[in-house]
PDB file of C-alpha atoms in Angstrom:
ATOM      1  CA  MET A   1       0.015  -0.004  -0.039  1.00  0.00           C
ATOM      2  CA  ALA A   2       2.846   2.448   0.830  1.00  0.00           C
ATOM      3  CA  LEU A   3       4.240   2.034  -2.681  1.00  0.00           C
ATOM      4  CA  ALA A   4       0.760   2.745  -4.104  1.00  0.00           C
ATOM      5  CA  LEU A   5       0.558   5.860  -2.016  1.00  0.00           C
ATOM      6  CA  LEU A   6       4.019   6.990  -3.165  1.00  0.00           C
ATOM      7  CA  ALA A   7       2.842   6.644  -6.776  1.00  0.00           C
ATOM      8  CA  THR A   8       0.059   9.093  -6.194  1.00  0.00           C
ATOM      9  CA  GLY A   9       0.721  12.789  -6.585  1.00  0.00           C
ATOM     10  CA  SER A  10      -0.980  16.061  -6.151  1.00  0.00           C
ATOM     11  CA  ALA A  11      -0.281  19.727  -6.650  1.00  0.00           C
ATOM     12  CA  GLN A  12       1.909  20.741  -3.740  1.00  0.00           C
ATOM     13  CA  GLY A  13       1.049  24.140  -2.269  1.00  0.00           C
ATOM     14  CA  ALA A  14       2.751  24.272   1.083  1.00  0.00           C
ATOM     15  CA  GLU A  15       6.563  24.310   1.457  1.00  0.00           C
ATOM     16  CA  THR A  16       8.962  22.186   3.429  1.00  0.00           C
ATOM     17  CA  GLU A  17      10.415  24.445   6.060  1.00  0.00           C
ATOM     18  CA  GLN A  18      13.427  24.218   8.436  1.00  0.00           C
ATOM     19  CA  VAL A  19      12.681  24.635  12.128  1.00  0.00           C
ATOM     20  CA  THR A  20      15.593  25.749  14.210  1.00  0.00           C
ATOM     21  CA  ASP A  21      13.993  26.271  17.675  1.00  0.00           C
ATOM     22  CA  PHE A  22      12.384  22.872  18.402  1.00  0.00           C
ATOM     23  CA  GLY A  23      13.950  22.356  21.840  1.00  0.00           C
ATOM     24  CA  PRO A  24      16.847  20.232  23.074  1.00  0.00           C
ATOM     25  CA  ASN A  25      19.040  18.966  20.317  1.00  0.00           C
ATOM     26  CA  PRO A  26      21.802  16.796  21.843  1.00  0.00           C
ATOM     27  CA  GLY A  27      22.196  14.887  18.587  1.00  0.00           C
ATOM     28  CA  GLY A  28      22.859  18.077  16.534  1.00  0.00           C
ATOM     29  CA  LEU A  29      20.200  17.163  13.893  1.00  0.00           C
ATOM     30  CA  GLN A  30      18.311  19.523  11.663  1.00  0.00           C
ATOM     31  CA  MET A  31      14.531  19.574  11.599  1.00  0.00           C
ATOM     32  CA  TYR A  32      12.322  20.005   8.491  1.00  0.00           C
ATOM     33  CA  ARG A  33       8.595  19.961   8.582  1.00  0.00           C
ATOM     34  CA  TYR A  34       5.894  19.872   5.944  1.00  0.00           C
ATOM     35  CA  VAL A  35       2.257  20.698   6.806  1.00  0.00           C
ATOM     36  CA  PRO A  36      -0.151  20.603   3.810  1.00  0.00           C
ATOM     37  CA  ASP A  37      -2.220  23.738   3.237  1.00  0.00           C
ATOM     38  CA  ASP A  38      -5.605  23.673   5.043  1.00  0.00           C
ATOM     39  CA  LEU A  39      -4.735  20.542   7.013  1.00  0.00           C
ATOM     40  CA  PRO A  40      -7.638  19.984   9.367  1.00  0.00           C
ATOM     41  CA  THR A  41      -6.907  19.679  13.133  1.00  0.00           C
ATOM     42  CA  GLY A  42      -6.537  16.186  14.541  1.00  0.00           C
ATOM     43  CA  MET A  43      -4.583  14.728  11.704  1.00  0.00           C
ATOM     44  CA  PRO A  44      -1.591  12.305  11.981  1.00  0.00           C
ATOM     45  CA  LEU A  45       2.108  13.023  12.074  1.00  0.00           C
ATOM     46  CA  VAL A  46       4.512  10.923  10.008  1.00  0.00           C
ATOM     47  CA  VAL A  47       8.157  10.962  10.721  1.00  0.00           C
ATOM     48  CA  VAL A  48      10.480   9.893   7.881  1.00  0.00           C
ATOM     49  CA  LEU A  49      14.180   9.280   8.202  1.00  0.00           C
ATOM     50  CA  HIS A  50      16.535   9.363   5.208  1.00  0.00           C
ATOM     51  CA  GLY A  51      19.270   6.928   4.424  1.00  0.00           C
ATOM     52  CA  CYS A  52      23.048   7.441   4.200  1.00  0.00           C
ATOM     53  CA  THR A  53      24.233   9.998   1.629  1.00  0.00           C
ATOM     54  CA  GLN A  54      20.828  11.596   1.530  1.00  0.00           C
ATOM     55  CA  ASP A  55      19.388  14.645   3.161  1.00  0.00           C
ATOM     56  CA  ALA A  56      15.741  15.401   4.053  1.00  0.00           C
ATOM     57  CA  ARG A  57      14.894  17.256   0.835  1.00  0.00           C
ATOM     58  CA  ALA A  58      16.610  14.740  -1.515  1.00  0.00           C
ATOM     59  CA  PHE A  59      14.838  11.930   0.357  1.00  0.00           C
ATOM     60  CA  ASP A  60      11.495  13.664  -0.061  1.00  0.00           C
ATOM     61  CA  ASP A  61      12.228  14.424  -3.784  1.00  0.00           C
ATOM     62  CA  GLU A  62      13.113  10.799  -4.378  1.00  0.00           C
ATOM     63  CA  SER A  63      10.266   9.268  -2.368  1.00  0.00           C
ATOM     64  CA  GLY A  64       7.354  11.745  -2.838  1.00  0.00           C
ATOM     65  CA  TRP A  65       6.436  11.893   0.863  1.00  0.00           C
ATOM     66  CA  THR A  66       5.090  15.436   0.587  1.00  0.00           C
ATOM     67  CA  ASP A  67       2.856  14.451  -2.293  1.00  0.00           C
ATOM     68  CA  VAL A  68       1.466  11.566  -0.194  1.00  0.00           C
ATOM     69  CA  ALA A  69       0.940  14.015   2.783  1.00  0.00           C
ATOM     70  CA  ASP A  70      -1.071  16.262   0.542  1.00  0.00           C
ATOM     71  CA  SER A  71      -3.190  13.539  -0.982  1.00  0.00           C
ATOM     72  CA  VAL A  72      -3.757  11.514   2.243  1.00  0.00           C
ATOM     73  CA  GLY A  73      -3.680  14.438   4.746  1.00  0.00           C
ATOM     74  CA  PHE A  74      -0.988  14.303   7.376  1.00  0.00           C
ATOM     75  CA  ALA A  75       1.899  16.433   8.651  1.00  0.00           C
ATOM     76  CA  LEU A  76       5.413  15.324   7.882  1.00  0.00           C
ATOM     77  CA  LEU A  77       8.518  15.558  10.020  1.00  0.00           C
ATOM     78  CA  LEU A  78      11.895  15.042   8.164  1.00  0.00           C
ATOM     79  CA  PRO A  79      14.880  14.980  10.563  1.00  0.00           C
ATOM     80  CA  GLU A  80      18.163  15.465   8.868  1.00  0.00           C
ATOM     81  CA  GLN A  81      21.671  14.189   9.716  1.00  0.00           C
ATOM     82  CA  PRO A  82      24.165  16.827   8.817  1.00  0.00           C
ATOM     83  CA  ALA A  83      27.499  15.945   7.284  1.00  0.00           C
ATOM     84  CA  ALA A  84      29.210  17.546  10.306  1.00  0.00           C
ATOM     85  CA  ASN A  85      27.916  14.627  12.432  1.00  0.00           C
ATOM     86  CA  ASN A  86      28.618  11.929   9.951  1.00  0.00           C
ATOM     87  CA  PRO A  87      30.372  12.449   6.553  1.00  0.00           C
ATOM     88  CA  ASP A  88      27.992   9.901   4.935  1.00  0.00           C
ATOM     89  CA  ARG A  89      25.021  11.528   6.624  1.00  0.00           C
ATOM     90  CA  CYS A  90      23.993   8.276   8.256  1.00  0.00           C
ATOM     91  CA  PHE A  91      21.898   8.316  11.435  1.00  0.00           C
ATOM     92  CA  ARG A  92      24.031   6.714  14.169  1.00  0.00           C
ATOM     93  CA  PHE A  93      21.513   4.003  15.107  1.00  0.00           C
ATOM     94  CA  TYR A  94      24.341   1.677  16.237  1.00  0.00           C
ATOM     95  CA  ASP A  95      25.863   4.141  18.783  1.00  0.00           C
ATOM     96  CA  ASP A  96      24.413   3.960  22.404  1.00  0.00           C
ATOM     97  CA  ARG A  97      25.125   7.660  22.668  1.00  0.00           C
ATOM     98  CA  HIS A  98      22.461   8.237  19.966  1.00  0.00           C
ATOM     99  CA  ASN A  99      20.044   5.349  19.923  1.00  0.00           C
ATOM    100  CA  ARG A 100      18.616   5.306  23.414  1.00  0.00           C
ATOM    101  CA  ARG A 101      15.913   7.192  25.262  1.00  0.00           C
ATOM    102  CA  GLY A 102      17.118  10.656  26.339  1.00  0.00           C
ATOM    103  CA  GLU A 103      20.395  10.345  24.389  1.00  0.00           C
ATOM    104  CA  GLY A 104      21.815  12.123  21.332  1.00  0.00           C
ATOM    105  CA  GLU A 105      19.969  11.748  17.958  1.00  0.00           C
ATOM    106  CA  ALA A 106      17.049   9.783  19.550  1.00  0.00           C
ATOM    107  CA  ALA A 107      16.488  12.619  21.974  1.00  0.00           C
ATOM    108  CA  SER A 108      16.642  15.200  19.209  1.00  0.00           C
ATOM    109  CA  ILE A 109      14.051  13.314  17.102  1.00  0.00           C
ATOM    110  CA  ALA A 110      11.762  13.035  20.192  1.00  0.00           C
ATOM    111  CA  ALA A 111      12.103  16.749  20.808  1.00  0.00           C
ATOM    112  CA  MET A 112      11.184  17.416  17.169  1.00  0.00           C
ATOM    113  CA  ILE A 113       8.079  15.254  17.540  1.00  0.00           C
ATOM    114  CA  GLU A 114       7.043  16.970  20.760  1.00  0.00           C
ATOM    115  CA  ALA A 115       7.520  20.394  19.154  1.00  0.00           C
ATOM    116  CA  LEU A 116       5.227  19.514  16.297  1.00  0.00           C
ATOM    117  CA  LEU A 117       2.610  17.904  18.527  1.00  0.00           C
ATOM    118  CA  GLY A 118       2.673  20.998  20.787  1.00  0.00           C
ATOM    119  CA  ASP A 119       2.174  23.406  17.866  1.00  0.00           C
ATOM    120  CA  GLU A 120      -1.363  24.832  18.321  1.00  0.00           C
ATOM    121  CA  ASP A 121      -1.468  25.875  14.683  1.00  0.00           C
ATOM    122  CA  THR A 122      -1.278  22.258  13.435  1.00  0.00           C
ATOM    123  CA  ALA A 123      -3.117  20.578  16.421  1.00  0.00           C
ATOM    124  CA  LEU A 124      -2.002  17.100  15.430  1.00  0.00           C
ATOM    125  CA  ASP A 125      -3.361  13.844  16.900  1.00  0.00           C
ATOM    126  CA  ARG A 126      -0.842  12.596  19.463  1.00  0.00           C
ATOM    127  CA  SER A 127      -2.290   9.052  19.169  1.00  0.00           C
ATOM    128  CA  ARG A 128      -1.468   8.909  15.451  1.00  0.00           C
ATOM    129  CA  VAL A 129       2.275   9.401  15.133  1.00  0.00           C
ATOM    130  CA  PHE A 130       4.070   7.027  12.805  1.00  0.00           C
ATOM    131  CA  ILE A 131       7.707   6.652  11.881  1.00  0.00           C
ATOM    132  CA  ALA A 132       9.426   5.163   8.845  1.00  0.00           C
ATOM    133  CA  GLY A 133      12.936   5.211   7.489  1.00  0.00           C
ATOM    134  CA  LEU A 134      15.183   3.897   4.756  1.00  0.00           C
ATOM    135  CA  SER A 135      18.362   1.962   5.399  1.00  0.00           C
ATOM    136  CA  ALA A 136      20.191   3.744   8.268  1.00  0.00           C
ATOM    137  CA  GLY A 137      17.025   5.801   8.623  1.00  0.00           C
ATOM    138  CA  GLY A 138      15.113   2.555   8.922  1.00  0.00           C
ATOM    139  CA  ALA A 139      17.401   1.308  11.612  1.00  0.00           C
ATOM    140  CA  MET A 140      17.061   4.603  13.446  1.00  0.00           C
ATOM    141  CA  ALA A 141      13.229   4.316  13.143  1.00  0.00           C
ATOM    142  CA  VAL A 142      13.477   0.893  14.847  1.00  0.00           C
ATOM    143  CA  ALA A 143      15.639   2.468  17.552  1.00  0.00           C
ATOM    144  CA  MET A 144      13.066   5.188  18.052  1.00  0.00           C
ATOM    145  CA  LEU A 145      10.245   2.548  18.345  1.00  0.00           C
ATOM    146  CA  ALA A 146      12.267   0.689  20.969  1.00  0.00           C
ATOM    147  CA  SER A 147      13.300   3.792  22.896  1.00  0.00           C
ATOM    148  CA  TYR A 148      10.092   5.805  22.780  1.00  0.00           C
ATOM    149  CA  PRO A 149       7.303   3.271  22.230  1.00  0.00           C
ATOM    150  CA  GLU A 150       4.661   5.582  23.844  1.00  0.00           C
ATOM    151  CA  LEU A 151       5.241   8.183  21.029  1.00  0.00           C
ATOM    152  CA  PHE A 152       4.217   5.968  18.170  1.00  0.00           C
ATOM    153  CA  ALA A 153       1.176   4.244  16.862  1.00  0.00           C
ATOM    154  CA  GLY A 154       3.321   2.259  14.421  1.00  0.00           C
ATOM    155  CA  GLY A 155       6.410   2.269  12.274  1.00  0.00           C
ATOM    156  CA  ALA A 156       8.294   0.676   9.382  1.00  0.00           C
ATOM    157  CA  ALA A 157      11.842   0.046   8.488  1.00  0.00           C
ATOM    158  CA  ILE A 158      12.718  -0.186   4.784  1.00  0.00           C
ATOM    159  CA  ALA A 159      16.069  -1.984   4.404  1.00  0.00           C
ATOM    160  CA  GLY A 160      16.907  -1.279   8.002  1.00  0.00           C
ATOM    161  CA  VAL A 161      18.401  -3.621  10.619  1.00  0.00           C
ATOM    162  CA  PRO A 162      17.093  -4.727  14.069  1.00  0.00           C
ATOM    163  CA  TYR A 163      17.674  -2.554  17.094  1.00  0.00           C
ATOM    164  CA  GLY A 164      20.923  -3.431  18.994  1.00  0.00           C
ATOM    165  CA  CYS A 165      22.495  -5.495  16.227  1.00  0.00           C
ATOM    166  CA  ALA A 166      25.524  -3.269  15.943  1.00  0.00           C
ATOM    167  CA  SER A 167      27.537  -1.101  18.286  1.00  0.00           C
ATOM    168  CA  THR A 168      30.016   0.460  15.812  1.00  0.00           C
ATOM    169  CA  SER A 169      29.808   1.868  12.269  1.00  0.00           C
ATOM    170  CA  GLY A 170      31.758  -1.204  11.047  1.00  0.00           C
ATOM    171  CA  ASP A 171      29.285  -3.545  12.792  1.00  0.00           C
ATOM    172  CA  ALA A 172      26.436  -1.621  11.274  1.00  0.00           C
ATOM    173  CA  TRP A 173      27.707  -2.230   7.733  1.00  0.00           C
ATOM    174  CA  LEU A 174      28.286  -5.926   8.427  1.00  0.00           C
ATOM    175  CA  ALA A 175      24.809  -6.297  10.007  1.00  0.00           C
ATOM    176  CA  ALA A 176      23.208  -4.757   6.902  1.00  0.00           C
ATOM    177  CA  GLN A 177      25.052  -7.258   4.745  1.00  0.00           C
ATOM    178  CA  ARG A 178      23.945 -10.171   6.861  1.00  0.00           C
ATOM    179  CA  TRP A 179      20.259  -9.165   6.846  1.00  0.00           C
TER     180      TRP A 179
END
């Protein structure tokens, strides 16, 4: 079904915007959000995490998430890993300093979610927050589901690896090859 949704398109009116004041950011991530024009209150939030060598906008351009948000009706959060954190722009799902509750990148993503949920202009449904990611983003999505289960109604990893299967970047590459 997700692939069918990605194949649909609509005229995009709203713009993806960077948010710099979302709260604590111990992981040093960047936040982008997309809220379709005239989104009714009480709609879902979908968090999407890019893979290595991508950024939030390239991931959206290549996947069509904003088009799906327009046609289905949900807000979109696109966290971004800057090259200053990781030259390949991979989320550090394997590093305990970034993949656990209250730590690094996981805490930054949770703060982004809370900022969007607390935005009175969007008035999103806290019980309908979903997360998905591709590759390293998929593995980070799994880490978020494990670390913050109360935040999410569901999630999906596309070409990701299980939580806790790697503790170094080298282990992460090997784990991906094994799976």
